[in-house]
C-alpha cells in the first residue's frame, strides 16, 4: 500500500492522486472523498487506465463516463430523493428551509432535494434557500433568518465539521423545528464534536455505527478495537472499495493486470461489504 496526503484543496488532491498513479506497481487506488477532486483527476485516470474507487458521492461522477472510475457509494441523486421523503413523510415538513454548502457537493444535493420535493408536490421558494461557504464558522445570522422565514422544518446539507458547528449553533439559538441533515449529521465526527447538540437531529446516511448487518457490525467492532474511535464514512468506503478490488483480483485471477481487474469489477454480484451489498451497475456505482 502507498499513501499520499491530499491536504485540503483541489490542486493538492489532484497532485497526490496523480503521484499515486505514477508509482510503477500501482494497479488500483482509492481516491478522494471529495467529489470535485475525483472529477478533476478523472482525465488522468483515463490516460493511465488505472481503476480508481472514488470516495465522493456526487451523481456527476458517473456522468463523466470514465470506464476506470468506480463508486462504492450511493449517489446524491438517490440521497436527495430520500431526504425529501424523510422530510415530508417522517418529519411532516410542508414548507422546509434548506441550509446548504455552496461547493459542488452541497449545491448538487440541494438541487436534487429540491427536485424530489417538487415531485412530492412541495415547491421550496428561493427565500427558503440559505447557502454557506465551506469554511463558514458563524451560522447564527442564517439560523436567525431561518427562524423568521416561516419554515416548518430545516434540511441541512454539508460536510462533517460544518455539520457539528450547525448542530451547536442551532441548539444555542433555540431553533425549534424538525431538523434533518445529510449523511454528515450521522457521522462520528459530527456527533462527537457536537455533543448533546446533535440530539434531536435526524439524518439520511449510507453509513452509521448503528448498522444492523453482520458484516457491518464486525467492521464497527474491529475499527473501534484498532483505533479506539467510531468508524466514519471515509473509513468504511475505503474498506469496502479495497474489498471489491480484492474480489475483482480473485475473479480475474491476477493482482497485476489492470485491465483484467477493471473488467472483473463488472462481474461483481451480491458481494456483502460492511456498508452495503454490492452488484455491478452500468454507471459503475
PDB file of C-alpha atoms in Angstrom:
ATOM      1  CA  UNK A   1       0.000   0.000   0.000  1.00  0.00           C
ATOM      2  CA  UNK A   2       1.138   3.543  -0.742  1.00  0.00           C
ATOM      3  CA  UNK A   3      -0.421   6.712   0.642  1.00  0.00           C
ATOM      4  CA  UNK A   4      -0.350  10.369  -0.375  1.00  0.00           C
ATOM      5  CA  UNK A   5      -1.825  13.319   1.526  1.00  0.00           C
ATOM      6  CA  UNK A   6      -4.432  15.354  -0.378  1.00  0.00           C
ATOM      7  CA  UNK A   7      -4.155  18.214   2.163  1.00  0.00           C
ATOM      8  CA  UNK A   8      -7.254  20.430   1.918  1.00  0.00           C
ATOM      9  CA  UNK A   9      -7.582  21.769  -1.618  1.00  0.00           C
ATOM     10  CA  UNK A  10      -8.358  20.529  -5.109  1.00  0.00           C
ATOM     11  CA  UNK A  11      -4.923  21.030  -6.681  1.00  0.00           C
ATOM     12  CA  UNK A  12      -3.106  19.283  -3.823  1.00  0.00           C
ATOM     13  CA  UNK A  13      -5.583  16.404  -4.063  1.00  0.00           C
ATOM     14  CA  UNK A  14      -5.105  16.022  -7.825  1.00  0.00           C
ATOM     15  CA  UNK A  15      -1.333  16.142  -7.336  1.00  0.00           C
ATOM     16  CA  UNK A  16      -1.489  13.444  -4.653  1.00  0.00           C
ATOM     17  CA  UNK A  17      -3.680  11.109  -6.737  1.00  0.00           C
ATOM     18  CA  UNK A  18      -1.513  11.669  -9.816  1.00  0.00           C
ATOM     19  CA  UNK A  19       1.576  10.832  -7.770  1.00  0.00           C
ATOM     20  CA  UNK A  20      -0.058   7.559  -6.698  1.00  0.00           C
ATOM     21  CA  UNK A  21      -0.787   6.647 -10.313  1.00  0.00           C
ATOM     22  CA  UNK A  22       2.859   7.276 -11.216  1.00  0.00           C
ATOM     23  CA  UNK A  23       4.124   4.616  -8.814  1.00  0.00           C
ATOM     24  CA  UNK A  24       5.238   1.793 -11.173  1.00  0.00           C
ATOM     25  CA  UNK A  25       3.428  -1.098  -9.449  1.00  0.00           C
ATOM     26  CA  UNK A  26       0.079   0.523  -8.550  1.00  0.00           C
ATOM     27  CA  UNK A  27      -2.830  -1.309 -10.215  1.00  0.00           C
ATOM     28  CA  UNK A  28      -5.744   0.431  -8.454  1.00  0.00           C
ATOM     29  CA  UNK A  29      -6.318   3.149  -5.861  1.00  0.00           C
ATOM     30  CA  UNK A  30      -8.882   4.745  -3.579  1.00  0.00           C
ATOM     31  CA  UNK A  31      -9.342   8.389  -4.497  1.00  0.00           C
ATOM     32  CA  UNK A  32     -10.540  11.477  -2.681  1.00  0.00           C
ATOM     33  CA  UNK A  33     -13.683  11.500  -0.543  1.00  0.00           C
ATOM     34  CA  UNK A  34     -14.496  14.881  -2.144  1.00  0.00           C
ATOM     35  CA  UNK A  35     -16.382  14.516  -5.412  1.00  0.00           C
ATOM     36  CA  UNK A  36     -14.967  17.642  -7.067  1.00  0.00           C
ATOM     37  CA  UNK A  37     -11.437  16.278  -6.561  1.00  0.00           C
ATOM     38  CA  UNK A  38     -12.385  12.908  -8.079  1.00  0.00           C
ATOM     39  CA  UNK A  39     -13.898  14.617 -11.132  1.00  0.00           C
ATOM     40  CA  UNK A  40     -10.820  16.827 -11.535  1.00  0.00           C
ATOM     41  CA  UNK A  41      -8.444  13.843 -11.639  1.00  0.00           C
ATOM     42  CA  UNK A  42     -10.679  11.750 -13.923  1.00  0.00           C
ATOM     43  CA  UNK A  43      -8.786  12.681 -17.149  1.00  0.00           C
ATOM     44  CA  UNK A  44      -5.526  11.422 -15.637  1.00  0.00           C
ATOM     45  CA  UNK A  45      -7.217   8.179 -14.550  1.00  0.00           C
ATOM     46  CA  UNK A  46      -8.447   7.679 -18.118  1.00  0.00           C
ATOM     47  CA  UNK A  47      -4.978   8.391 -19.507  1.00  0.00           C
ATOM     48  CA  UNK A  48      -3.273   5.989 -17.084  1.00  0.00           C
ATOM     49  CA  UNK A  49      -6.059   3.356 -17.342  1.00  0.00           C
ATOM     50  CA  UNK A  50      -5.790   2.602 -13.609  1.00  0.00           C
ATOM     51  CA  UNK A  51      -9.045   1.652 -11.799  1.00  0.00           C
ATOM     52  CA  UNK A  52      -9.962   4.307  -9.231  1.00  0.00           C
ATOM     53  CA  UNK A  53     -12.556   3.974  -6.488  1.00  0.00           C
ATOM     54  CA  UNK A  54     -13.926   7.483  -5.973  1.00  0.00           C
ATOM     55  CA  UNK A  55     -14.755   8.266  -2.362  1.00  0.00           C
ATOM     56  CA  UNK A  56     -17.189  11.021  -3.341  1.00  0.00           C
ATOM     57  CA  UNK A  57     -20.941  10.620  -3.736  1.00  0.00           C
ATOM     58  CA  UNK A  58     -21.718  13.132  -6.499  1.00  0.00           C
ATOM     59  CA  UNK A  59     -24.071  11.935  -9.221  1.00  0.00           C
ATOM     60  CA  UNK A  60     -21.815  13.885 -11.605  1.00  0.00           C
ATOM     61  CA  UNK A  61     -19.016  11.311 -11.218  1.00  0.00           C
ATOM     62  CA  UNK A  62     -20.828   8.606 -13.253  1.00  0.00           C
ATOM     63  CA  UNK A  63     -21.794  11.258 -15.809  1.00  0.00           C
ATOM     64  CA  UNK A  64     -18.096  11.543 -16.700  1.00  0.00           C
ATOM     65  CA  UNK A  65     -18.461   8.111 -18.317  1.00  0.00           C
ATOM     66  CA  UNK A  66     -14.930   7.141 -17.289  1.00  0.00           C
ATOM     67  CA  UNK A  67     -14.609   3.327 -17.646  1.00  0.00           C
ATOM     68  CA  UNK A  68     -11.915   3.229 -14.926  1.00  0.00           C
ATOM     69  CA  UNK A  69     -13.801   5.143 -12.203  1.00  0.00           C
ATOM     70  CA  UNK A  70     -15.980   3.319  -9.662  1.00  0.00           C
ATOM     71  CA  UNK A  71     -18.055   4.344  -6.643  1.00  0.00           C
ATOM     72  CA  UNK A  72     -18.882   2.177  -3.644  1.00  0.00           C
ATOM     73  CA  UNK A  73     -21.368   4.881  -2.632  1.00  0.00           C
ATOM     74  CA  UNK A  74     -24.987   5.837  -3.050  1.00  0.00           C
ATOM     75  CA  UNK A  75     -25.013   8.860  -5.377  1.00  0.00           C
ATOM     76  CA  UNK A  76     -26.536  12.180  -4.343  1.00  0.00           C
ATOM     77  CA  UNK A  77     -29.473  11.915  -6.736  1.00  0.00           C
ATOM     78  CA  UNK A  78     -30.680   8.996  -4.604  1.00  0.00           C
ATOM     79  CA  UNK A  79     -29.815  10.841  -1.372  1.00  0.00           C
ATOM     80  CA  UNK A  80     -31.937  13.802  -2.495  1.00  0.00           C
ATOM     81  CA  UNK A  81     -34.960  11.557  -3.024  1.00  0.00           C
ATOM     82  CA  UNK A  82     -34.517  10.041   0.434  1.00  0.00           C
ATOM     83  CA  UNK A  83     -34.012  13.440   2.097  1.00  0.00           C
ATOM     84  CA  UNK A  84     -37.239  14.697   0.518  1.00  0.00           C
ATOM     85  CA  UNK A  85     -39.168  11.592   1.605  1.00  0.00           C
ATOM     86  CA  UNK A  86     -37.809  11.735   5.156  1.00  0.00           C
ATOM     87  CA  UNK A  87     -38.602  15.448   5.421  1.00  0.00           C
ATOM     88  CA  UNK A  88     -42.191  15.093   4.226  1.00  0.00           C
ATOM     89  CA  UNK A  89     -43.239  11.590   5.277  1.00  0.00           C
ATOM     90  CA  UNK A  90     -41.334  11.146   8.539  1.00  0.00           C
ATOM     91  CA  UNK A  91     -40.957  14.723   9.802  1.00  0.00           C
ATOM     92  CA  UNK A  92     -44.142  16.120   8.172  1.00  0.00           C
ATOM     93  CA  UNK A  93     -42.489  19.234   6.705  1.00  0.00           C
ATOM     94  CA  UNK A  94     -44.681  21.193   4.308  1.00  0.00           C
ATOM     95  CA  UNK A  95     -42.574  24.354   3.987  1.00  0.00           C
ATOM     96  CA  UNK A  96     -38.917  23.434   4.639  1.00  0.00           C
ATOM     97  CA  UNK A  97     -35.878  25.687   4.648  1.00  0.00           C
ATOM     98  CA  UNK A  98     -32.690  24.297   3.092  1.00  0.00           C
ATOM     99  CA  UNK A  99     -29.280  25.250   4.515  1.00  0.00           C
ATOM    100  CA  UNK A 100     -26.531  24.066   2.167  1.00  0.00           C
ATOM    101  CA  UNK A 101     -22.820  24.289   1.370  1.00  0.00           C
ATOM    102  CA  UNK A 102     -22.254  26.221  -1.858  1.00  0.00           C
ATOM    103  CA  UNK A 103     -19.496  23.928  -3.240  1.00  0.00           C
ATOM    104  CA  UNK A 104     -20.151  21.106  -5.735  1.00  0.00           C
ATOM    105  CA  UNK A 105     -21.450  18.521  -3.271  1.00  0.00           C
ATOM    106  CA  UNK A 106     -23.774  20.890  -1.425  1.00  0.00           C
ATOM    107  CA  UNK A 107     -25.315  22.584  -4.454  1.00  0.00           C
ATOM    108  CA  UNK A 108     -25.730  19.255  -6.253  1.00  0.00           C
ATOM    109  CA  UNK A 109     -27.554  17.612  -3.363  1.00  0.00           C
ATOM    110  CA  UNK A 110     -29.601  20.763  -2.750  1.00  0.00           C
ATOM    111  CA  UNK A 111     -30.792  20.730  -6.372  1.00  0.00           C
ATOM    112  CA  UNK A 112     -31.605  17.010  -6.217  1.00  0.00           C
ATOM    113  CA  UNK A 113     -33.560  17.525  -2.981  1.00  0.00           C
ATOM    114  CA  UNK A 114     -35.490  20.459  -4.461  1.00  0.00           C
ATOM    115  CA  UNK A 115     -36.435  18.342  -7.481  1.00  0.00           C
ATOM    116  CA  UNK A 116     -37.529  15.435  -5.282  1.00  0.00           C
ATOM    117  CA  UNK A 117     -39.598  17.759  -3.081  1.00  0.00           C
ATOM    118  CA  UNK A 118     -41.252  19.223  -6.192  1.00  0.00           C
ATOM    119  CA  UNK A 119     -42.129  15.692  -7.345  1.00  0.00           C
ATOM    120  CA  UNK A 120     -43.835  15.256  -3.968  1.00  0.00           C
ATOM    121  CA  UNK A 121     -45.841  18.446  -4.507  1.00  0.00           C
ATOM    122  CA  UNK A 122     -43.713  20.864  -2.438  1.00  0.00           C
ATOM    123  CA  UNK A 123     -42.211  23.959  -4.092  1.00  0.00           C
ATOM    124  CA  UNK A 124     -39.469  25.492  -1.939  1.00  0.00           C
ATOM    125  CA  UNK A 125     -39.325  29.279  -2.526  1.00  0.00           C
ATOM    126  CA  UNK A 126     -35.985  30.993  -3.180  1.00  0.00           C
ATOM    127  CA  UNK A 127     -36.250  32.854   0.140  1.00  0.00           C
ATOM    128  CA  UNK A 128     -36.091  29.484   1.945  1.00  0.00           C
ATOM    129  CA  UNK A 129     -32.673  28.610   0.451  1.00  0.00           C
ATOM    130  CA  UNK A 130     -29.652  29.518   2.586  1.00  0.00           C
ATOM    131  CA  UNK A 131     -26.155  28.905   1.213  1.00  0.00           C
ATOM    132  CA  UNK A 132     -22.864  28.992   3.139  1.00  0.00           C
ATOM    133  CA  UNK A 133     -19.222  28.750   2.055  1.00  0.00           C
ATOM    134  CA  UNK A 134     -17.260  25.642   3.058  1.00  0.00           C
ATOM    135  CA  UNK A 135     -15.104  27.375   5.695  1.00  0.00           C
ATOM    136  CA  UNK A 136     -18.017  29.231   7.334  1.00  0.00           C
ATOM    137  CA  UNK A 137     -17.823  29.270  11.150  1.00  0.00           C
ATOM    138  CA  UNK A 138     -20.662  31.600  12.172  1.00  0.00           C
ATOM    139  CA  UNK A 139     -24.099  30.264  11.226  1.00  0.00           C
ATOM    140  CA  UNK A 140     -26.104  32.388  13.664  1.00  0.00           C
ATOM    141  CA  UNK A 141     -27.210  35.014  11.064  1.00  0.00           C
ATOM    142  CA  UNK A 142     -28.509  32.247   8.763  1.00  0.00           C
ATOM    143  CA  UNK A 143     -30.204  30.431  11.655  1.00  0.00           C
ATOM    144  CA  UNK A 144     -31.924  33.680  12.652  1.00  0.00           C
ATOM    145  CA  UNK A 145     -33.169  34.138   9.081  1.00  0.00           C
ATOM    146  CA  UNK A 146     -34.451  30.544   9.038  1.00  0.00           C
ATOM    147  CA  UNK A 147     -36.277  31.079  12.339  1.00  0.00           C
ATOM    148  CA  UNK A 148     -38.014  34.137  10.849  1.00  0.00           C
ATOM    149  CA  UNK A 149     -38.699  32.603   7.416  1.00  0.00           C
ATOM    150  CA  UNK A 150     -41.964  30.859   8.274  1.00  0.00           C
ATOM    151  CA  UNK A 151     -40.379  27.479   7.503  1.00  0.00           C
ATOM    152  CA  UNK A 152     -41.739  24.477   9.406  1.00  0.00           C
ATOM    153  CA  UNK A 153     -38.540  22.416   9.218  1.00  0.00           C
ATOM    154  CA  UNK A 154     -34.863  22.542   8.295  1.00  0.00           C
ATOM    155  CA  UNK A 155     -32.975  20.368   5.812  1.00  0.00           C
ATOM    156  CA  UNK A 156     -29.200  20.885   6.198  1.00  0.00           C
ATOM    157  CA  UNK A 157     -26.598  19.760   3.652  1.00  0.00           C
ATOM    158  CA  UNK A 158     -22.852  19.925   4.237  1.00  0.00           C
ATOM    159  CA  UNK A 159     -19.656  18.182   5.329  1.00  0.00           C
ATOM    160  CA  UNK A 160     -18.797  16.873   8.791  1.00  0.00           C
ATOM    161  CA  UNK A 161     -17.203  19.842  10.583  1.00  0.00           C
ATOM    162  CA  UNK A 162     -19.792  22.421   9.404  1.00  0.00           C
ATOM    163  CA  UNK A 163     -22.454  19.906  10.469  1.00  0.00           C
ATOM    164  CA  UNK A 164     -21.085  19.892  14.028  1.00  0.00           C
ATOM    165  CA  UNK A 165     -21.000  23.704  14.138  1.00  0.00           C
ATOM    166  CA  UNK A 166     -24.545  23.926  12.775  1.00  0.00           C
ATOM    167  CA  UNK A 167     -25.768  21.489  15.464  1.00  0.00           C
ATOM    168  CA  UNK A 168     -24.154  23.593  18.188  1.00  0.00           C
ATOM    169  CA  UNK A 169     -25.422  26.916  16.880  1.00  0.00           C
ATOM    170  CA  UNK A 170     -28.949  25.663  16.137  1.00  0.00           C
ATOM    171  CA  UNK A 171     -29.070  24.469  19.745  1.00  0.00           C
ATOM    172  CA  UNK A 172     -27.609  27.713  21.130  1.00  0.00           C
ATOM    173  CA  UNK A 173     -30.122  29.802  19.182  1.00  0.00           C
ATOM    174  CA  UNK A 174     -33.070  27.658  20.275  1.00  0.00           C
ATOM    175  CA  UNK A 175     -34.302  26.876  16.756  1.00  0.00           C
ATOM    176  CA  UNK A 176     -37.415  24.814  17.431  1.00  0.00           C
ATOM    177  CA  UNK A 177     -38.461  22.847  14.352  1.00  0.00           C
ATOM    178  CA  UNK A 178     -37.859  19.370  12.864  1.00  0.00           C
ATOM    179  CA  UNK A 179     -34.170  19.009  11.893  1.00  0.00           C
ATOM    180  CA  UNK A 180     -32.890  16.788   9.085  1.00  0.00           C
ATOM    181  CA  UNK A 181     -29.310  16.557   7.844  1.00  0.00           C
ATOM    182  CA  UNK A 182     -27.427  14.887   5.025  1.00  0.00           C
ATOM    183  CA  UNK A 183     -25.105  11.975   5.788  1.00  0.00           C
ATOM    184  CA  UNK A 184     -22.574  14.132   7.669  1.00  0.00           C
ATOM    185  CA  UNK A 185     -25.075  14.582  10.502  1.00  0.00           C
ATOM    186  CA  UNK A 186     -24.878  10.825  11.189  1.00  0.00           C
ATOM    187  CA  UNK A 187     -21.071  10.859  11.186  1.00  0.00           C
ATOM    188  CA  UNK A 188     -18.955  10.163  14.242  1.00  0.00           C
ATOM    189  CA  UNK A 189     -17.044  13.412  13.570  1.00  0.00           C
ATOM    190  CA  UNK A 190     -20.230  15.482  13.742  1.00  0.00           C
ATOM    191  CA  UNK A 191     -21.767  13.639  16.660  1.00  0.00           C
ATOM    192  CA  UNK A 192     -18.556  13.644  18.726  1.00  0.00           C
ATOM    193  CA  UNK A 193     -17.819  17.330  18.163  1.00  0.00           C
ATOM    194  CA  UNK A 194     -21.430  18.479  18.505  1.00  0.00           C
ATOM    195  CA  UNK A 195     -22.003  16.504  21.703  1.00  0.00           C
ATOM    196  CA  UNK A 196     -25.502  16.899  23.133  1.00  0.00           C
ATOM    197  CA  UNK A 197     -26.288  19.466  20.427  1.00  0.00           C
ATOM    198  CA  UNK A 198     -26.615  16.587  17.954  1.00  0.00           C
ATOM    199  CA  UNK A 199     -29.615  15.252  19.891  1.00  0.00           C
ATOM    200  CA  UNK A 200     -32.869  15.772  18.026  1.00  0.00           C
ATOM    201  CA  UNK A 201     -31.320  15.742  14.560  1.00  0.00           C
ATOM    202  CA  UNK A 202     -32.271  13.098  12.003  1.00  0.00           C
ATOM    203  CA  UNK A 203     -30.039  12.164   9.080  1.00  0.00           C
ATOM    204  CA  UNK A 204     -30.221  10.291   5.791  1.00  0.00           C
ATOM    205  CA  UNK A 205     -26.949   8.379   5.555  1.00  0.00           C
ATOM    206  CA  UNK A 206     -25.410   5.352   3.869  1.00  0.00           C
ATOM    207  CA  UNK A 207     -23.317   4.633   6.983  1.00  0.00           C
ATOM    208  CA  UNK A 208     -23.722   4.826  10.737  1.00  0.00           C
ATOM    209  CA  UNK A 209     -22.226   2.780  13.566  1.00  0.00           C
ATOM    210  CA  UNK A 210     -25.756   1.615  14.414  1.00  0.00           C
ATOM    211  CA  UNK A 211     -25.597  -0.633  11.317  1.00  0.00           C
ATOM    212  CA  UNK A 212     -27.525  -3.891  11.749  1.00  0.00           C
ATOM    213  CA  UNK A 213     -25.843  -6.315   9.313  1.00  0.00           C
ATOM    214  CA  UNK A 214     -23.320  -8.914  10.499  1.00  0.00           C
ATOM    215  CA  UNK A 215     -20.613  -7.555   8.175  1.00  0.00           C
ATOM    216  CA  UNK A 216     -21.303  -4.007   9.289  1.00  0.00           C
ATOM    217  CA  UNK A 217     -21.218  -4.861  12.984  1.00  0.00           C
ATOM    218  CA  UNK A 218     -17.951  -6.768  12.520  1.00  0.00           C
ATOM    219  CA  UNK A 219     -16.402  -3.711  10.849  1.00  0.00           C
ATOM    220  CA  UNK A 220     -17.649  -1.352  13.584  1.00  0.00           C
ATOM    221  CA  UNK A 221     -16.163  -3.570  16.322  1.00  0.00           C
ATOM    222  CA  UNK A 222     -12.862  -4.187  14.506  1.00  0.00           C
ATOM    223  CA  UNK A 223     -12.376  -0.492  13.749  1.00  0.00           C
ATOM    224  CA  UNK A 224     -13.143   0.523  17.352  1.00  0.00           C
ATOM    225  CA  UNK A 225     -10.670  -2.085  18.635  1.00  0.00           C
ATOM    226  CA  UNK A 226      -7.942  -0.986  16.231  1.00  0.00           C
ATOM    227  CA  UNK A 227      -8.286   2.790  16.510  1.00  0.00           C
ATOM    228  CA  UNK A 228     -10.247   3.487  19.698  1.00  0.00           C
ATOM    229  CA  UNK A 229     -12.811   5.556  17.800  1.00  0.00           C
ATOM    230  CA  UNK A 230     -16.069   5.088  15.907  1.00  0.00           C
ATOM    231  CA  UNK A 231     -15.782   4.417  12.182  1.00  0.00           C
ATOM    232  CA  UNK A 232     -16.902   7.068   9.716  1.00  0.00           C
ATOM    233  CA  UNK A 233     -17.940   7.218   6.069  1.00  0.00           C
ATOM    234  CA  UNK A 234     -14.426   7.647   4.591  1.00  0.00           C
ATOM    235  CA  UNK A 235     -13.184   4.616   6.529  1.00  0.00           C
ATOM    236  CA  UNK A 236     -15.963   2.238   5.542  1.00  0.00           C
ATOM    237  CA  UNK A 237     -15.988   3.484   1.933  1.00  0.00           C
ATOM    238  CA  UNK A 238     -12.253   2.869   1.640  1.00  0.00           C
ATOM    239  CA  UNK A 239     -12.576  -0.547   3.312  1.00  0.00           C
ATOM    240  CA  UNK A 240     -15.367  -1.759   1.027  1.00  0.00           C
ATOM    241  CA  UNK A 241     -13.624  -0.343  -2.059  1.00  0.00           C
ATOM    242  CA  UNK A 242     -10.454  -2.313  -1.269  1.00  0.00           C
ATOM    243  CA  UNK A 243     -12.625  -5.380  -0.575  1.00  0.00           C
ATOM    244  CA  UNK A 244     -14.188  -5.030  -4.035  1.00  0.00           C
ATOM    245  CA  UNK A 245     -10.722  -4.657  -5.574  1.00  0.00           C
ATOM    246  CA  UNK A 246      -9.695  -7.888  -3.814  1.00  0.00           C
ATOM    247  CA  UNK A 247     -12.815  -9.622  -5.149  1.00  0.00           C
ATOM    248  CA  UNK A 248     -12.037  -8.432  -8.690  1.00  0.00           C
ATOM    249  CA  UNK A 249      -8.474  -9.779  -8.370  1.00  0.00           C
ATOM    250  CA  UNK A 250      -9.901 -13.165  -7.392  1.00  0.00           C
ATOM    251  CA  UNK A 251     -12.338 -13.142 -10.333  1.00  0.00           C
ATOM    252  CA  UNK A 252      -9.598 -12.120 -12.789  1.00  0.00           C
ATOM    253  CA  UNK A 253      -7.017 -14.406 -11.155  1.00  0.00           C
ATOM    254  CA  UNK A 254      -4.435 -11.617 -11.214  1.00  0.00           C
ATOM    255  CA  UNK A 255      -3.092  -8.882  -8.957  1.00  0.00           C
ATOM    256  CA  UNK A 256      -1.098  -7.099 -11.667  1.00  0.00           C
ATOM    257  CA  UNK A 257      -3.239  -6.855 -14.826  1.00  0.00           C
ATOM    258  CA  UNK A 258      -5.073  -3.516 -14.502  1.00  0.00           C
ATOM    259  CA  UNK A 259      -7.358  -4.074 -17.487  1.00  0.00           C
ATOM    260  CA  UNK A 260      -8.379  -7.563 -16.347  1.00  0.00           C
ATOM    261  CA  UNK A 261      -9.102  -6.287 -12.824  1.00  0.00           C
ATOM    262  CA  UNK A 262     -11.152  -3.383 -14.183  1.00  0.00           C
ATOM    263  CA  UNK A 263     -13.200  -5.762 -16.349  1.00  0.00           C
ATOM    264  CA  UNK A 264     -13.638  -8.173 -13.439  1.00  0.00           C
ATOM    265  CA  UNK A 265     -15.361  -5.437 -11.415  1.00  0.00           C
ATOM    266  CA  UNK A 266     -18.234  -5.794 -13.913  1.00  0.00           C
ATOM    267  CA  UNK A 267     -18.736  -9.350 -12.661  1.00  0.00           C
ATOM    268  CA  UNK A 268     -19.294  -8.313  -9.041  1.00  0.00           C
ATOM    269  CA  UNK A 269     -22.670  -9.601  -7.848  1.00  0.00           C
ATOM    270  CA  UNK A 270     -24.221  -9.779  -4.362  1.00  0.00           C
ATOM    271  CA  UNK A 271     -20.940  -9.235  -2.522  1.00  0.00           C
ATOM    272  CA  UNK A 272     -21.553  -8.368   1.134  1.00  0.00           C
ATOM    273  CA  UNK A 273     -19.479  -5.459   2.377  1.00  0.00           C
ATOM    274  CA  UNK A 274     -19.525  -3.540   5.640  1.00  0.00           C
ATOM    275  CA  UNK A 275     -21.702  -0.731   4.259  1.00  0.00           C
ATOM    276  CA  UNK A 276     -23.795  -2.486   1.634  1.00  0.00           C
ATOM    277  CA  UNK A 277     -24.285  -5.457  -0.661  1.00  0.00           C
ATOM    278  CA  UNK A 278     -22.591  -4.714  -3.983  1.00  0.00           C
ATOM    279  CA  UNK A 279     -23.586  -5.631  -7.510  1.00  0.00           C
ATOM    280  CA  UNK A 280     -22.198  -4.141 -10.741  1.00  0.00           C
ATOM    281  CA  UNK A 281     -24.281  -1.368 -12.291  1.00  0.00           C
ATOM    282  CA  UNK A 282     -23.767   0.178 -15.713  1.00  0.00           C
ATOM    283  CA  UNK A 283     -22.956   3.590 -14.193  1.00  0.00           C
ATOM    284  CA  UNK A 284     -20.107   1.999 -12.139  1.00  0.00           C
ATOM    285  CA  UNK A 285     -21.852   2.917  -8.883  1.00  0.00           C
TER     286      UNK A 285
END
